[in-house]
PDB file of N, CA and C in Angstrom:
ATOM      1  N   UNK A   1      40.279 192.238   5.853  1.00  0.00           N
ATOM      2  CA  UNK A   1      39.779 192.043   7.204  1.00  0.00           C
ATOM      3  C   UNK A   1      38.913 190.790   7.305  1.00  0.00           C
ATOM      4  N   UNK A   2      38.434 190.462   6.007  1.00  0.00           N
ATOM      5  CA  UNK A   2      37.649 189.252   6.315  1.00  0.00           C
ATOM      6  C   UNK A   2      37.965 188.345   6.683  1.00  0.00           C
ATOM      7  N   UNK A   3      39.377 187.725   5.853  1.00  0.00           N
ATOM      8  CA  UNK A   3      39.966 186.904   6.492  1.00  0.00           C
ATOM      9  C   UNK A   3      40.220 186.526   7.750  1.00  0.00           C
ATOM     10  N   UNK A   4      40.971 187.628   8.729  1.00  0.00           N
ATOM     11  CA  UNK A   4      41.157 187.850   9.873  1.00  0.00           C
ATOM     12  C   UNK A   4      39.855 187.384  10.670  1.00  0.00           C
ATOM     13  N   UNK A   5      38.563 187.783  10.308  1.00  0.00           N
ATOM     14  CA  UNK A   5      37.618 187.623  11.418  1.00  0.00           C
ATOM     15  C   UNK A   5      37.097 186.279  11.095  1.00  0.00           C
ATOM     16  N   UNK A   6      37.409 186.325  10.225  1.00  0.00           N
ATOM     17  CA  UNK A   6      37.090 184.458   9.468  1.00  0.00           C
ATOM     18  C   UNK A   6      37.568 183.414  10.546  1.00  0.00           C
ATOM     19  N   UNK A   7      39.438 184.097  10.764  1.00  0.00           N
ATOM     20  CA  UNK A   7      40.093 182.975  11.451  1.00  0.00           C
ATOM     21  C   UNK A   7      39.416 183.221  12.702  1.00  0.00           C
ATOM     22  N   UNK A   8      39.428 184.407  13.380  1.00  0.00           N
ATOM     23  CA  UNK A   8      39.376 184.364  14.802  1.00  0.00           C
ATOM     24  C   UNK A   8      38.295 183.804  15.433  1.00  0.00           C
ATOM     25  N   UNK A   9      37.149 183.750  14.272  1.00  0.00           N
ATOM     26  CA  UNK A   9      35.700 183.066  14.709  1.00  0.00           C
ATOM     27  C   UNK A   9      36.044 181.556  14.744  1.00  0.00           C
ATOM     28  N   UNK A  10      37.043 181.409  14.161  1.00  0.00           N
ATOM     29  CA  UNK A  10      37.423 179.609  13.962  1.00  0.00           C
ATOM     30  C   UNK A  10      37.913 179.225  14.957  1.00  0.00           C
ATOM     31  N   UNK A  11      38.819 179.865  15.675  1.00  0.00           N
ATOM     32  CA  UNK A  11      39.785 179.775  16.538  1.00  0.00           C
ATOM     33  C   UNK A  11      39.217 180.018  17.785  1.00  0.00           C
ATOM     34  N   UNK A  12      37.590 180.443  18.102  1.00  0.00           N
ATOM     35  CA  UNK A  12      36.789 180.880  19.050  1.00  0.00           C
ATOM     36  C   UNK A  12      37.260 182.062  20.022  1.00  0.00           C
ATOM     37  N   UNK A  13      37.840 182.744  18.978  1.00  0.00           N
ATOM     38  CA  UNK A  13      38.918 184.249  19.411  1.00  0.00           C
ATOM     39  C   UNK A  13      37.681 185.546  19.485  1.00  0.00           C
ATOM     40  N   UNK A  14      36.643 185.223  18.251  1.00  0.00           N
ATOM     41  CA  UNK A  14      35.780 186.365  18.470  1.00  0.00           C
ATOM     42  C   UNK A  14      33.952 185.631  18.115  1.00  0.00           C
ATOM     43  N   UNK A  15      33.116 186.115  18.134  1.00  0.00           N
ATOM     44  CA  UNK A  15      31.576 185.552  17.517  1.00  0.00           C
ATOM     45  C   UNK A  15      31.306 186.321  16.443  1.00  0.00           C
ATOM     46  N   UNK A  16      30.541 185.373  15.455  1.00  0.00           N
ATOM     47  CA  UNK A  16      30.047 186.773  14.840  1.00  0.00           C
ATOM     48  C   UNK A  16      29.492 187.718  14.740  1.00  0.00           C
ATOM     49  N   UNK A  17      28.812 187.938  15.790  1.00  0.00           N
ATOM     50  CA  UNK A  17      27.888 189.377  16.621  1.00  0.00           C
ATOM     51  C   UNK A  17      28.616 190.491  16.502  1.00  0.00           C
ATOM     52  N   UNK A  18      30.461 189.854  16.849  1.00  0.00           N
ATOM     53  CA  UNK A  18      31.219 191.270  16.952  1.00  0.00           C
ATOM     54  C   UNK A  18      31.463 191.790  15.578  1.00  0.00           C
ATOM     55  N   UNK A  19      31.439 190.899  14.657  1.00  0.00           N
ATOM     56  CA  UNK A  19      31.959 191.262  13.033  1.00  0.00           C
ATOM     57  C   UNK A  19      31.258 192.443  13.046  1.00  0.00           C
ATOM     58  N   UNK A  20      31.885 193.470  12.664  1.00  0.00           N
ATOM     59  CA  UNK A  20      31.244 194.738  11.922  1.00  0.00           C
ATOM     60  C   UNK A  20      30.096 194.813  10.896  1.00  0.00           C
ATOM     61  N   UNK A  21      29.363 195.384  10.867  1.00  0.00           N
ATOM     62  CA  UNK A  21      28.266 195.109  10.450  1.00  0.00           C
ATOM     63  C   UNK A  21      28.496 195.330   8.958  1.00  0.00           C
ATOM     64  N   UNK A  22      29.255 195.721   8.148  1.00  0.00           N
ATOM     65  CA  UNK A  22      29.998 195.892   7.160  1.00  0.00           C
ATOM     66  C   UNK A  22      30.511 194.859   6.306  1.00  0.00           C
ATOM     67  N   UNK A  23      30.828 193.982   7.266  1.00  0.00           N
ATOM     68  CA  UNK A  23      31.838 193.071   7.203  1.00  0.00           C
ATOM     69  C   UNK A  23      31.139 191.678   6.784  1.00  0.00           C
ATOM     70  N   UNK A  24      29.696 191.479   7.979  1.00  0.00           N
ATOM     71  CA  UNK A  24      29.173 190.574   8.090  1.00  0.00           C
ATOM     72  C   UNK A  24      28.492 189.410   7.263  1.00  0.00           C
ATOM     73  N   UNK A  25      28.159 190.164   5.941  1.00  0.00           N
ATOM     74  CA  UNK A  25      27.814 189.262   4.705  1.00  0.00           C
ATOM     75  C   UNK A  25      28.875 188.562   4.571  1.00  0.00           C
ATOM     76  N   UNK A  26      29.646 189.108   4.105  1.00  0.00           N
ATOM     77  CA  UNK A  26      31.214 188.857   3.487  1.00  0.00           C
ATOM     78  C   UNK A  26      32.233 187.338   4.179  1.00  0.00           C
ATOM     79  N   UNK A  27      31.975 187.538   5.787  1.00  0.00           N
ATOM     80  CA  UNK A  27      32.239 186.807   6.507  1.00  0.00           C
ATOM     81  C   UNK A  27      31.366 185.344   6.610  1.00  0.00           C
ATOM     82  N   UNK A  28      30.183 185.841   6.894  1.00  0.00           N
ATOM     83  CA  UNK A  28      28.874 184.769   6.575  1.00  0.00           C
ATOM     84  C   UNK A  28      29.392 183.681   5.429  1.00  0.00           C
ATOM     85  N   UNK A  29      29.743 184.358   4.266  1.00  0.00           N
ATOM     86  CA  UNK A  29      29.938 183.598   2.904  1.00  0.00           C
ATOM     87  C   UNK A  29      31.420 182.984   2.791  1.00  0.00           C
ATOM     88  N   UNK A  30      32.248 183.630   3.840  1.00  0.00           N
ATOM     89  CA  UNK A  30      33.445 183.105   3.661  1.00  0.00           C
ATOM     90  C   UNK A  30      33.323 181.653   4.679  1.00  0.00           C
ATOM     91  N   UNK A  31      32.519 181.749   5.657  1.00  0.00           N
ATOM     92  CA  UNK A  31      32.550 180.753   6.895  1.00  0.00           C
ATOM     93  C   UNK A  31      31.535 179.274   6.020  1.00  0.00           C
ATOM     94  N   UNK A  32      30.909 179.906   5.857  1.00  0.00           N
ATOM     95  CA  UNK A  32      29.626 178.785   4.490  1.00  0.00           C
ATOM     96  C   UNK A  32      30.758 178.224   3.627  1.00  0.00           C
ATOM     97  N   UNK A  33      31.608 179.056   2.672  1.00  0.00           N
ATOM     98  CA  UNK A  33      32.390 178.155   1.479  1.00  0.00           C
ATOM     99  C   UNK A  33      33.495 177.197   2.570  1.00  0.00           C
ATOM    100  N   UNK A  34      33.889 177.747   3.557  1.00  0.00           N
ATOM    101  CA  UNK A  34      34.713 176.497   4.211  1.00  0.00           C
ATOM    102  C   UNK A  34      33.955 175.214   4.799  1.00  0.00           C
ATOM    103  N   UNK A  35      32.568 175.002   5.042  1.00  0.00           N
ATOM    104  CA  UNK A  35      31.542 174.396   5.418  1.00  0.00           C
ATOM    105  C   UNK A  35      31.338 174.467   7.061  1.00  0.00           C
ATOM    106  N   UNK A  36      31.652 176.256   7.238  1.00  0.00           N
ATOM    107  CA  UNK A  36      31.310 176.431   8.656  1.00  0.00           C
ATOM    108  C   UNK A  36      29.982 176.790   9.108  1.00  0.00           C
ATOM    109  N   UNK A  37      29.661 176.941  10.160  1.00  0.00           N
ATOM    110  CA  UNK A  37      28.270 177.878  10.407  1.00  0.00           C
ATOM    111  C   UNK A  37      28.646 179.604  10.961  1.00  0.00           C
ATOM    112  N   UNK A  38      28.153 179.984  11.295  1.00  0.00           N
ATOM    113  CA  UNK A  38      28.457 181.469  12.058  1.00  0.00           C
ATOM    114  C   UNK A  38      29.575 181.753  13.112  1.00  0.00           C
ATOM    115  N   UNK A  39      29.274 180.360  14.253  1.00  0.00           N
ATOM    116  CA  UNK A  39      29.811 179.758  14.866  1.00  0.00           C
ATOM    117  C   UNK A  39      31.346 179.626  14.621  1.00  0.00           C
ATOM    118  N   UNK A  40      32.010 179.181  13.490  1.00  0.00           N
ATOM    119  CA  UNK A  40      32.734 178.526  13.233  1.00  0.00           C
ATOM    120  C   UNK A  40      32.642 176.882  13.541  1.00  0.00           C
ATOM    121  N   UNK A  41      31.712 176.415  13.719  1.00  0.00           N
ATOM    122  CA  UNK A  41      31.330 174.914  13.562  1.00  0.00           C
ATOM    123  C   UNK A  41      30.857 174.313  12.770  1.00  0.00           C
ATOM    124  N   UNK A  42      31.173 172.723  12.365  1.00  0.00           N
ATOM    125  CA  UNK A  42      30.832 171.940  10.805  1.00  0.00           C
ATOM    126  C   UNK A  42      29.710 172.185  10.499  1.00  0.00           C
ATOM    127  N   UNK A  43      29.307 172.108   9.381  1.00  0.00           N
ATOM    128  CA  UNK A  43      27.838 172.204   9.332  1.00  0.00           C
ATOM    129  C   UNK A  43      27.822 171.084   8.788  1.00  0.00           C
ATOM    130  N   UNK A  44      26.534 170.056   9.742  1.00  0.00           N
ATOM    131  CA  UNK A  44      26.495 168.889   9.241  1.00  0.00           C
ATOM    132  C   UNK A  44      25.504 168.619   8.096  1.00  0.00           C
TER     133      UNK A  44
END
């Protein structure tokens, strides 16, 4: 599932507010190793 919410935050399909609270570390760390923010935006 991480994946999935990974993309959709990229794709500005969902925020991460909605990520399951379960989920939300997991996602956090997946969006950081691509050099995103929460957002799905660069981190400069």
């Amino acid at each position: 599932m991480v994946p999935i919410y990974v993309a959709l935050i990229i794709h500005g399909r969902r925020t991460f507010e909605s990520v399951p609270d379960i989920l939300k570390e997991a996602v956090r760390a997946e969006l950081l190793a691509l050099g995103l923010d929460e957002n799905g935006n660069p981190i400069n």
